[in-house]
GROMACS .gro file of C-alpha atoms in nm:
model
  394
    1PHE     CA    1   0.017   0.003   0.000
    2ALA     CA    2   0.298   0.217   0.001
    3CYS     CA    3   0.283   0.356  -0.341
    4LEU     CA    4  -0.098   0.397  -0.301
    5CYS     CA    5  -0.084   0.591   0.001
    6GLN     CA    6   0.188   0.818  -0.123
    7TRP     CA    7  -0.002   0.888  -0.448
    8ALA     CA    8  -0.313   0.974  -0.195
    9CYS     CA    9  -0.078   1.208  -0.007
   10ASP     CA   10   0.090   1.391  -0.300
   11ARG     CA   11  -0.272   1.492  -0.445
   12ALA     CA   12  -0.456   1.544  -0.110
   13PRO     CA   13  -0.405   1.953  -0.112
   14PRO     CA   14  -0.580   2.013  -0.434
   15ALA     CA   15  -0.848   1.705  -0.380
   16MET     CA   16  -1.030   1.863  -0.086
   17GLU     CA   17  -1.038   2.197  -0.259
   18GLU     CA   18  -1.218   2.063  -0.559
   19TYR     CA   19  -1.527   1.986  -0.323
   20GLU     CA   20  -1.763   2.208  -0.175
   21LYS     CA   21  -1.901   2.075   0.169
   22LEU     CA   22  -2.276   2.087   0.199
   23TYR     CA   23  -2.389   1.917   0.501
   24ARG     CA   24  -2.349   1.577   0.710
   25LEU     CA   25  -2.557   1.300   0.602
   26GLY     CA   26  -2.465   1.078   0.860
   27SER     CA   27  -2.176   0.970   1.125
   28GLY     CA   28  -2.070   0.628   1.275
   29GLY     CA   29  -1.759   0.459   1.433
   30GLN     CA   30  -1.553   0.488   1.139
   31GLY     CA   31  -1.616   0.872   1.072
   32LYS     CA   32  -1.886   1.087   0.890
   33ILE     CA   33  -2.041   1.104   0.556
   34LEU     CA   34  -2.094   1.435   0.404
   35LYS     CA   35  -2.267   1.571   0.079
   36VAL     CA   36  -2.031   1.750  -0.105
   37ARG     CA   37  -2.030   1.922  -0.466
   38HIS     CA   38  -1.775   1.932  -0.718
   39ARG     CA   39  -1.680   2.302  -0.773
   40ARG     CA   40  -1.591   2.256  -1.133
   41THR     CA   41  -1.877   2.031  -1.266
   42GLY     CA   42  -2.160   2.116  -0.996
   43LEU     CA   43  -2.206   1.742  -0.960
   44GLU     CA   44  -2.291   1.634  -0.616
   45TYR     CA   45  -2.169   1.329  -0.441
   46ALA     CA   46  -2.136   1.161  -0.076
   47CYS     CA   47  -1.799   1.201   0.077
   48LYS     CA   48  -1.729   0.915   0.332
   49MET     CA   49  -1.444   1.047   0.583
   50ILE     CA   50  -1.278   0.760   0.745
   51LEU     CA   51  -1.097   0.886   1.062
   52CYS     CA   52  -0.725   0.747   1.115
   53ARG     CA   53  -0.559   0.739   1.432
   54ASP     CA   54  -0.242   0.585   1.279
   55ASN     CA   55  -0.095   0.458   0.953
   56HIS     CA   56  -0.213   0.084   1.018
   57GLU     CA   57  -0.563   0.228   1.004
   58MET     CA   58  -0.493   0.444   0.702
   59ASN     CA   59  -0.352   0.131   0.535
   60PHE     CA   60  -0.697  -0.057   0.619
   61ALA     CA   61  -0.900   0.222   0.477
   62LEU     CA   62  -0.693   0.252   0.160
   63ARG     CA   63  -0.730  -0.145   0.133
   64GLU     CA   64  -1.090  -0.104   0.097
   65ILE     CA   65  -1.051   0.171  -0.160
   66LYS     CA   66  -0.821  -0.034  -0.329
   67MET     CA   67  -1.065  -0.323  -0.387
   68LEU     CA   68  -1.373  -0.080  -0.450
   69MET     CA   69  -1.206   0.085  -0.716
   70ASP     CA   70  -1.224  -0.232  -0.933
   71LEU     CA   71  -1.592  -0.313  -0.870
   72ARG     CA   72  -1.795  -0.144  -1.142
   73HIS     CA   73  -2.152  -0.281  -1.126
   74THR     CA   74  -2.496  -0.117  -1.181
   75HIS     CA   75  -2.615  -0.225  -0.812
   76ILE     CA   76  -2.291  -0.127  -0.644
   77ILE     CA   77  -2.230   0.217  -0.533
   78GLY     CA   78  -1.998   0.380  -0.756
   79TYR     CA   79  -1.676   0.535  -0.632
   80LYS     CA   80  -1.515   0.839  -0.819
   81ASP     CA   81  -1.239   0.933  -0.646
   82PHE     CA   82  -1.006   0.919  -0.304
   83PHE     CA   83  -0.742   1.138  -0.121
   84ILE     CA   84  -0.591   1.192   0.229
   85HIS     CA   85  -0.692   1.493   0.436
   86ARG     CA   86  -0.593   1.643   0.748
   87ASP     CA   87  -0.847   1.906   0.918
   88ARG     CA   88  -0.759   2.190   1.132
   89TYR     CA   89  -0.735   1.971   1.443
   90GLU     CA   90  -0.471   1.759   1.252
   91ASP     CA   91  -0.698   1.450   1.259
   92LEU     CA   92  -0.623   1.228   0.946
   93TYR     CA   93  -0.909   1.122   0.722
   94VAL     CA   94  -0.889   0.879   0.431
   95CYS     CA   95  -1.173   1.030   0.228
   96LEU     CA   96  -1.369   0.849  -0.053
   97VAL     CA   97  -1.610   1.056  -0.292
   98MET     CA   98  -1.880   0.822  -0.428
   99GLU     CA   99  -2.218   0.806  -0.599
  100LEU     CA  100  -2.484   0.982  -0.390
  101CYS     CA  101  -2.809   0.812  -0.297
  102GLU     CA  102  -3.063   1.020  -0.161
  103HIS     CA  103  -3.363   0.794  -0.163
  104GLY     CA  104  -3.285   0.630   0.144
  105ASP     CA  105  -3.183   0.293   0.265
  106LEU     CA  106  -3.365  -0.054   0.334
  107SER     CA  107  -3.397   0.009   0.679
  108GLU     CA  108  -3.585   0.319   0.624
  109LYS     CA  109  -3.823   0.140   0.391
  110ILE     CA  110  -3.877  -0.119   0.668
  111ARG     CA  111  -3.948   0.149   0.935
  112ASP     CA  112  -4.173   0.307   0.730
  113ALA     CA  113  -4.375   0.006   0.647
  114LYS     CA  114  -4.380  -0.081   1.004
  115ARG     CA  115  -4.519   0.253   1.111
  116LYS     CA  116  -4.794   0.229   0.825
  117HIS     CA  117  -4.864  -0.129   0.926
  118VAL     CA  118  -4.822  -0.233   0.531
  119LYS     CA  119  -4.616  -0.499   0.379
  120PHE     CA  120  -4.411  -0.527   0.071
  121SER     CA  121  -4.538  -0.719  -0.223
  122GLU     CA  122  -4.356  -1.025  -0.338
  123ALA     CA  123  -4.250  -0.893  -0.655
  124ARG     CA  124  -4.092  -0.598  -0.530
  125ILE     CA  125  -3.895  -0.820  -0.258
  126ILE     CA  126  -3.795  -1.049  -0.536
  127LYS     CA  127  -3.678  -0.753  -0.771
  128TRP     CA  128  -3.455  -0.624  -0.483
  129ALA     CA  129  -3.307  -0.965  -0.368
  130LEU     CA  130  -3.232  -1.024  -0.748
  131GLN     CA  131  -3.042  -0.684  -0.774
  132MET     CA  132  -2.852  -0.749  -0.438
  133CYS     CA  133  -2.757  -1.109  -0.576
  134SER     CA  134  -2.641  -0.977  -0.874
  135ALA     CA  135  -2.400  -0.734  -0.703
  136LEU     CA  136  -2.303  -1.019  -0.463
  137LYS     CA  137  -2.212  -1.243  -0.781
  138HIS     CA  138  -1.975  -0.952  -0.940
  139ILE     CA  139  -1.830  -0.899  -0.561
  140HIS     CA  140  -1.768  -1.266  -0.507
  141GLY     CA  141  -1.630  -1.308  -0.896
  142HIS     CA  142  -1.340  -1.062  -0.765
  143ASP     CA  143  -1.283  -1.274  -0.489
  144ILE     CA  144  -1.408  -1.006  -0.226
  145LEU     CA  145  -1.655  -1.050   0.062
  146HIS     CA  146  -1.881  -0.784   0.172
  147ARG     CA  147  -1.943  -0.934   0.537
  148ASP     CA  148  -2.150  -0.667   0.658
  149LEU     CA  149  -2.479  -0.677   0.399
  150LYS     CA  150  -2.769  -0.551   0.604
  151PRO     CA  151  -3.053  -0.304   0.564
  152THR     CA  152  -2.851   0.007   0.661
  153ASN     CA  153  -2.591  -0.107   0.362
  154VAL     CA  154  -2.859  -0.121   0.102
  155PHE     CA  155  -2.932   0.209  -0.087
  156PHE     CA  156  -3.203   0.319  -0.326
  157THR     CA  157  -3.227   0.524  -0.645
  158ALA     CA  158  -3.486   0.724  -0.766
  159GLN     CA  159  -3.609   0.446  -0.988
  160ASP     CA  160  -3.665   0.218  -0.685
  161ASP     CA  161  -3.338  -0.001  -0.761
  162VAL     CA  162  -3.109  -0.103  -0.491
  163LYS     CA  163  -2.740  -0.052  -0.466
  164ILE     CA  164  -2.502  -0.232  -0.214
  165GLY     CA  165  -2.247  -0.006  -0.045
  166ASP     CA  166  -2.034   0.070   0.255
  167PHE     CA  167  -1.752  -0.202   0.210
  168GLY     CA  168  -1.557  -0.101   0.504
  169LEU     CA  169  -1.554  -0.454   0.633
  170SER     CA  170  -1.511  -0.603   0.281
  171THR     CA  171  -1.213  -0.838   0.259
  172ALA     CA  172  -1.037  -1.067  -0.032
  173ILE     CA  173  -1.148  -1.441  -0.011
  174SER     CA  174  -0.877  -1.647   0.085
  175ALA     CA  175  -0.873  -2.008  -0.067
  176THR     CA  176  -0.879  -2.171   0.292
  177GLY     CA  177  -1.156  -1.941   0.410
  178ARG     CA  178  -1.138  -1.645   0.658
  179ARG     CA  179  -1.149  -1.621   1.054
  180THR     CA  180  -1.154  -1.264   1.134
  181ILE     CA  181  -1.477  -1.182   1.312
  182VAL     CA  182  -1.617  -0.826   1.183
  183GLY     CA  183  -1.953  -0.698   1.086
  184THR     CA  184  -2.272  -0.614   1.274
  185PRO     CA  185  -2.324  -0.899   1.543
  186TYR     CA  186  -2.716  -0.893   1.477
  187TYR     CA  187  -2.667  -1.001   1.126
  188PHE     CA  188  -2.348  -1.245   1.215
  189ALA     CA  189  -2.377  -1.559   1.003
  190PRO     CA  190  -2.374  -1.888   1.250
  191GLU     CA  191  -2.021  -1.993   1.106
  192LEU     CA  192  -1.897  -1.628   1.231
  193MET     CA  193  -2.048  -1.660   1.596
  194LEU     CA  194  -1.866  -2.002   1.615
  195GLN     CA  195  -1.554  -1.841   1.513
  196GLN     CA  196  -1.509  -2.075   1.223
  197LYS     CA  197  -1.359  -2.056   0.908
  198TYR     CA  198  -1.595  -1.890   0.645
  199ASN     CA  199  -1.652  -1.814   0.284
  200SER     CA  200  -1.873  -1.605   0.033
  201LYS     CA  201  -2.189  -1.779   0.204
  202VAL     CA  202  -2.168  -1.521   0.472
  203ASP     CA  203  -2.295  -1.267   0.257
  204LEU     CA  204  -2.586  -1.508   0.124
  205TRP     CA  205  -2.690  -1.551   0.501
  206GLY     CA  206  -2.716  -1.168   0.522
  207LEU     CA  207  -2.938  -1.163   0.225
  208GLY     CA  208  -3.156  -1.410   0.390
  209ILE     CA  209  -3.201  -1.201   0.697
  210ILE     CA  210  -3.292  -0.906   0.457
  211VAL     CA  211  -3.555  -1.120   0.286
  212MET     CA  212  -3.680  -1.244   0.629
  213GLU     CA  213  -3.751  -0.885   0.757
  214LEU     CA  214  -3.877  -0.764   0.424
  215CYS     CA  215  -4.139  -1.044   0.423
  216THR     CA  216  -4.235  -1.019   0.790
  217LEU     CA  217  -4.129  -0.664   0.906
  218LYS     CA  218  -3.988  -0.824   1.217
  219GLU     CA  219  -3.622  -0.810   1.352
  220ARG     CA  220  -3.509  -1.153   1.556
  221PRO     CA  221  -3.198  -1.281   1.652
  222ILE     CA  222  -3.196  -1.576   1.403
  223ASN     CA  223  -2.832  -1.640   1.442
  224SER     CA  224  -2.835  -1.744   1.782
  225GLN     CA  225  -3.197  -1.918   1.754
  226VAL     CA  226  -3.060  -2.117   1.454
  227LEU     CA  227  -2.776  -2.222   1.663
  228ASN     CA  228  -2.997  -2.348   1.968
  229ASN     CA  229  -3.242  -2.485   1.677
  230PRO     CA  230  -3.184  -2.545   1.320
  231GLN     CA  231  -3.549  -2.605   1.278
  232VAL     CA  232  -3.641  -2.244   1.358
  233VAL     CA  233  -3.588  -2.189   0.991
  234ASP     CA  234  -3.903  -2.404   0.952
  235GLU     CA  235  -4.100  -2.146   1.164
  236ILE     CA  236  -3.972  -1.893   0.960
  237ALA     CA  237  -4.074  -2.025   0.624
  238THR     CA  238  -4.421  -2.095   0.798
  239GLU     CA  239  -4.443  -1.750   0.873
  240ILE     CA  240  -4.374  -1.626   0.540
  241LEU     CA  241  -4.626  -1.844   0.379
  242ARG     CA  242  -4.889  -1.711   0.644
  243TYR     CA  243  -4.832  -1.353   0.538
  244GLY     CA  244  -4.931  -1.467   0.175
  245PHE     CA  245  -4.600  -1.514   0.022
  246SER     CA  246  -4.537  -1.799  -0.227
  247ARG     CA  247  -4.403  -2.130  -0.134
  248GLU     CA  248  -4.081  -2.078  -0.332
  249LEU     CA  249  -4.005  -1.755  -0.174
  250ALA     CA  250  -4.048  -1.923   0.179
  251THR     CA  251  -3.813  -2.219   0.056
  252VAL     CA  252  -3.532  -2.030  -0.056
  253THR     CA  253  -3.548  -1.774   0.262
  254LYS     CA  254  -3.524  -2.107   0.477
  255GLU     CA  255  -3.202  -2.235   0.262
  256LEU     CA  256  -3.069  -1.880   0.290
  257LEU     CA  257  -3.089  -1.909   0.660
  258ASP     CA  258  -2.944  -2.261   0.678
  259LYS     CA  259  -2.704  -2.315   0.991
  260ARG     CA  260  -2.481  -2.508   0.725
  261PRO     CA  261  -2.318  -2.271   0.491
  262GLU     CA  262  -2.268  -2.532   0.223
  263CYS     CA  263  -2.647  -2.557   0.221
  264ARG     CA  264  -2.716  -2.203   0.135
  265PRO     CA  265  -2.747  -2.118  -0.240
  266THR     CA  266  -2.488  -1.922  -0.405
  267ALA     CA  267  -2.569  -1.577  -0.562
  268SER     CA  268  -2.569  -1.736  -0.925
  269GLU     CA  269  -2.787  -2.010  -0.800
  270PHE     CA  270  -3.052  -1.755  -0.667
  271LEU     CA  271  -3.039  -1.558  -0.996
  272VAL     CA  272  -3.127  -1.872  -1.194
  273ARG     CA  273  -3.373  -1.985  -0.954
  274PHE     CA  274  -3.575  -1.641  -1.018
  275ALA     CA  275  -3.476  -1.582  -1.355
  276SER     CA  276  -3.826  -1.614  -1.483
  277THR     CA  277  -3.976  -1.370  -1.228
  278PRO     CA  278  -4.160  -1.082  -1.408
  279SER     CA  279  -3.924  -0.763  -1.400
  280ASP     CA  280  -4.257  -0.517  -1.402
  281VAL     CA  281  -4.370  -0.474  -1.042
  282SER     CA  282  -4.578  -0.189  -1.112
  283LYS     CA  283  -4.868  -0.451  -1.168
  284GLY     CA  284  -5.069  -0.517  -0.877
  285PRO     CA  285  -5.055  -0.357  -0.534
  286ALA     CA  286  -4.716  -0.232  -0.403
  287LEU     CA  287  -4.802  -0.260  -0.056
  288LEU     CA  288  -5.045  -0.515   0.133
  289PRO     CA  289  -5.196  -0.376   0.471
  290LEU     CA  290  -5.178  -0.536   0.794
  291CYS     CA  291  -5.426  -0.541   1.095
  292ASP     CA  292  -5.379  -0.201   1.299
  293LEU     CA  293  -5.467  -0.404   1.618
  294CYS     CA  294  -5.223  -0.706   1.600
  295GLN     CA  295  -4.991  -0.590   1.341
  296ASP     CA  296  -4.954  -0.945   1.251
  297ARG     CA  297  -5.231  -1.076   1.021
  298PRO     CA  298  -5.327  -0.907   0.676
  299ALA     CA  299  -5.622  -0.664   0.730
  300LYS     CA  300  -5.964  -0.740   0.565
  301PHE     CA  301  -6.193  -0.462   0.697
  302ARG     CA  302  -6.174  -0.115   0.753
  303CYS     CA  303  -6.416   0.078   1.004
  304PRO     CA  304  -6.481   0.449   0.961
  305SER     CA  305  -6.622   0.470   1.306
  306CYS     CA  306  -6.298   0.319   1.479
  307GLU     CA  307  -6.074   0.591   1.362
  308ASP     CA  308  -6.068   0.456   1.033
  309GLU     CA  309  -5.862   0.141   1.150
  310ALA     CA  310  -5.795  -0.167   0.960
  311PHE     CA  311  -5.877  -0.511   1.112
  312CYS     CA  312  -5.792  -0.884   1.011
  313GLU     CA  313  -6.108  -1.109   1.036
  314LEU     CA  314  -6.014  -1.238   1.391
  315CYS     CA  315  -5.964  -0.910   1.546
  316ASP     CA  316  -6.259  -0.747   1.352
  317ALA     CA  317  -6.492  -0.993   1.540
  318GLN     CA  318  -6.334  -0.913   1.881
  319GLN     CA  319  -6.372  -0.545   1.830
  320HIS     CA  320  -6.734  -0.565   1.685
  321ARG     CA  321  -6.884  -0.883   1.871
  322ALA     CA  322  -7.261  -0.888   1.890
  323GLY     CA  323  -7.412  -0.701   2.174
  324GLY     CA  324  -7.119  -0.461   2.207
  325LYS     CA  325  -7.078  -0.081   2.154
  326ARG     CA  326  -6.929  -0.151   1.821
  327ALA     CA  327  -7.172  -0.388   1.686
  328LYS     CA  328  -7.340  -0.180   1.463
  329HIS     CA  329  -7.030  -0.009   1.297
  330GLN     CA  330  -7.069  -0.020   0.946
  331ARG     CA  331  -6.716  -0.178   0.822
  332ASN     CA  332  -6.603  -0.170   0.458
  333SER     CA  333  -6.422  -0.457   0.256
  334LEU     CA  334  -6.053  -0.349   0.281
  335HIS     CA  335  -5.999  -0.426  -0.082
  336GLN     CA  336  -6.267  -0.185  -0.219
  337VAL     CA  337  -6.131   0.094   0.002
  338GLU     CA  338  -5.739   0.001  -0.077
  339GLY     CA  339  -5.827  -0.114  -0.433
  340ALA     CA  340  -5.605  -0.415  -0.387
  341VAL     CA  341  -5.642  -0.702  -0.632
  342LEU     CA  342  -5.661  -1.015  -0.357
  343CYS     CA  343  -5.911  -1.311  -0.284
  344ASP     CA  344  -6.179  -1.181  -0.048
  345GLY     CA  345  -6.178  -1.531   0.118
  346CYS     CA  346  -5.794  -1.620   0.196
  347MET     CA  347  -5.671  -1.286   0.099
  348GLU     CA  348  -5.368  -1.452  -0.075
  349GLY     CA  349  -5.436  -1.556  -0.403
  350PRO     CA  350  -5.567  -1.324  -0.693
  351PRO     CA  351  -5.940  -1.332  -0.754
  352VAL     CA  352  -6.094  -1.473  -1.085
  353VAL     CA  353  -6.469  -1.439  -1.011
  354ARG     CA  354  -6.715  -1.220  -0.853
  355CYS     CA  355  -7.034  -1.333  -0.694
  356PRO     CA  356  -7.315  -1.063  -0.674
  357GLU     CA  357  -7.511  -1.271  -0.452
  358CYS     CA  358  -7.204  -1.295  -0.185
  359ASP     CA  359  -7.208  -0.910  -0.142
  360GLN     CA  360  -7.019  -0.864  -0.444
  361GLU     CA  361  -6.692  -1.032  -0.311
  362GLN     CA  362  -6.414  -1.155  -0.533
  363TYR     CA  363  -6.285  -1.507  -0.489
  364CYS     CA  364  -5.965  -1.715  -0.636
  365LEU     CA  365  -6.063  -2.055  -0.786
  366LYS     CA  366  -6.018  -2.246  -0.454
  367CYS     CA  367  -6.222  -2.023  -0.221
  368ASP     CA  368  -6.503  -1.976  -0.515
  369GLN     CA  369  -6.534  -2.369  -0.515
  370THR     CA  370  -6.519  -2.397  -0.142
  371ARG     CA  371  -6.797  -2.093  -0.090
  372HIS     CA  372  -7.006  -2.255  -0.354
  373ARG     CA  373  -6.988  -2.594  -0.248
  374ASN     CA  374  -7.286  -2.533  -0.009
  375PRO     CA  375  -7.606  -2.645  -0.141
  376LYS     CA  376  -7.779  -2.292  -0.095
  377ARG     CA  377  -7.507  -2.108  -0.293
  378GLN     CA  378  -7.463  -2.376  -0.573
  379GLY     CA  379  -7.695  -2.178  -0.776
  380HIS     CA  380  -7.532  -1.832  -0.756
  381VAL     CA  381  -7.424  -1.692  -1.091
  382ARG     CA  382  -7.051  -1.595  -1.063
  383HIS     CA  383  -6.894  -1.338  -1.316
  384PRO     CA  384  -6.551  -1.366  -1.434
  385LEU     CA  385  -6.324  -1.069  -1.365
  386PRO     CA  386  -6.236  -0.853  -1.672
  387GLY     CA  387  -5.962  -0.995  -1.876
  388LEU     CA  388  -6.006  -1.332  -1.698
  389PRO     CA  389  -6.191  -1.643  -1.824
  390LEU     CA  390  -6.416  -1.836  -1.573
  391PRO     CA  391  -6.210  -2.114  -1.456
  392ALA     CA  392  -6.350  -2.472  -1.494
  393ALA     CA  393  -6.350  -2.666  -1.193
  394PRO     CA  394  -6.071  -2.937  -1.180
   0.00000   0.00000   0.00000
């Protein structure tokens, strides 16, 4: 790193002068991140200033830069420049000028979804997961590990695409595996917690944690739980299914969170697995509401008399039980209010028919057959939804 360090030092004085500091974007244990503007071009960037107490820490920071300068990918934060800077207090900083993503990170998206009691559509989750996997495949192809993949290190563009950033804990992959324990403890893979050798599968574990949180909107110490009981991933898969997501997404999340690294899919395998997933996520609802009371099950009704809160079927029955003060409240089908296209019966699959004699409710094939199996309803005339043929019973 001697030549790299000397090059950075030689050009440090003019480099800092090339940028106008606008304001601080954030700070952490490694230093701070500023929004800056290039004086000559007027272009705006993020400048990560890594505080270095000695030459050893400066070399560690420069090692990050050396690897990052070789990474060029659509879903990886782009790095433009770097230099060494001493401020007026004689503090030493290694500065990285990088692409600016002003549309938040994944942790903010998850927090916002929790606050609004809504969840992400499966198409959107898979889209982001595929983009992250594409970036991981590129990173691993350069023999680099990220080692700290988590929601706060996944950033958004204006087009709702993701970019992986913050490679401060990245490292070159050793043929015999790594042993250095770094990263965020909450997102540690089991092999990191056991201080075992590890490889690129630690990044796939991080992807599994992210997908789990996107599906369930819950944080949980899954790493320690998996070490105590490897079957806990079955509970995760069941929970994902209960939220209305596909079995394929539940299964791949379970595999990503496998205690055994060799059983987790690689980034390439994940990409192949979901290669046929439609890229157009604008069709269908982007967000699906959760019950305002239990904040767990999908909501089915909205009650204007209860401060416009939305309830799942169970909580609605409790809130509006017969004989109670709220029994006469008029509730609306949430699907009519929100415009979500889901079956009124199971609230999971898309509806294919509407039954005027069942309060205009819409049903998927399975729920339609179940509901109209009753002799009293067998004579109901159902109408296929626009653009969908009336399915024949199997």
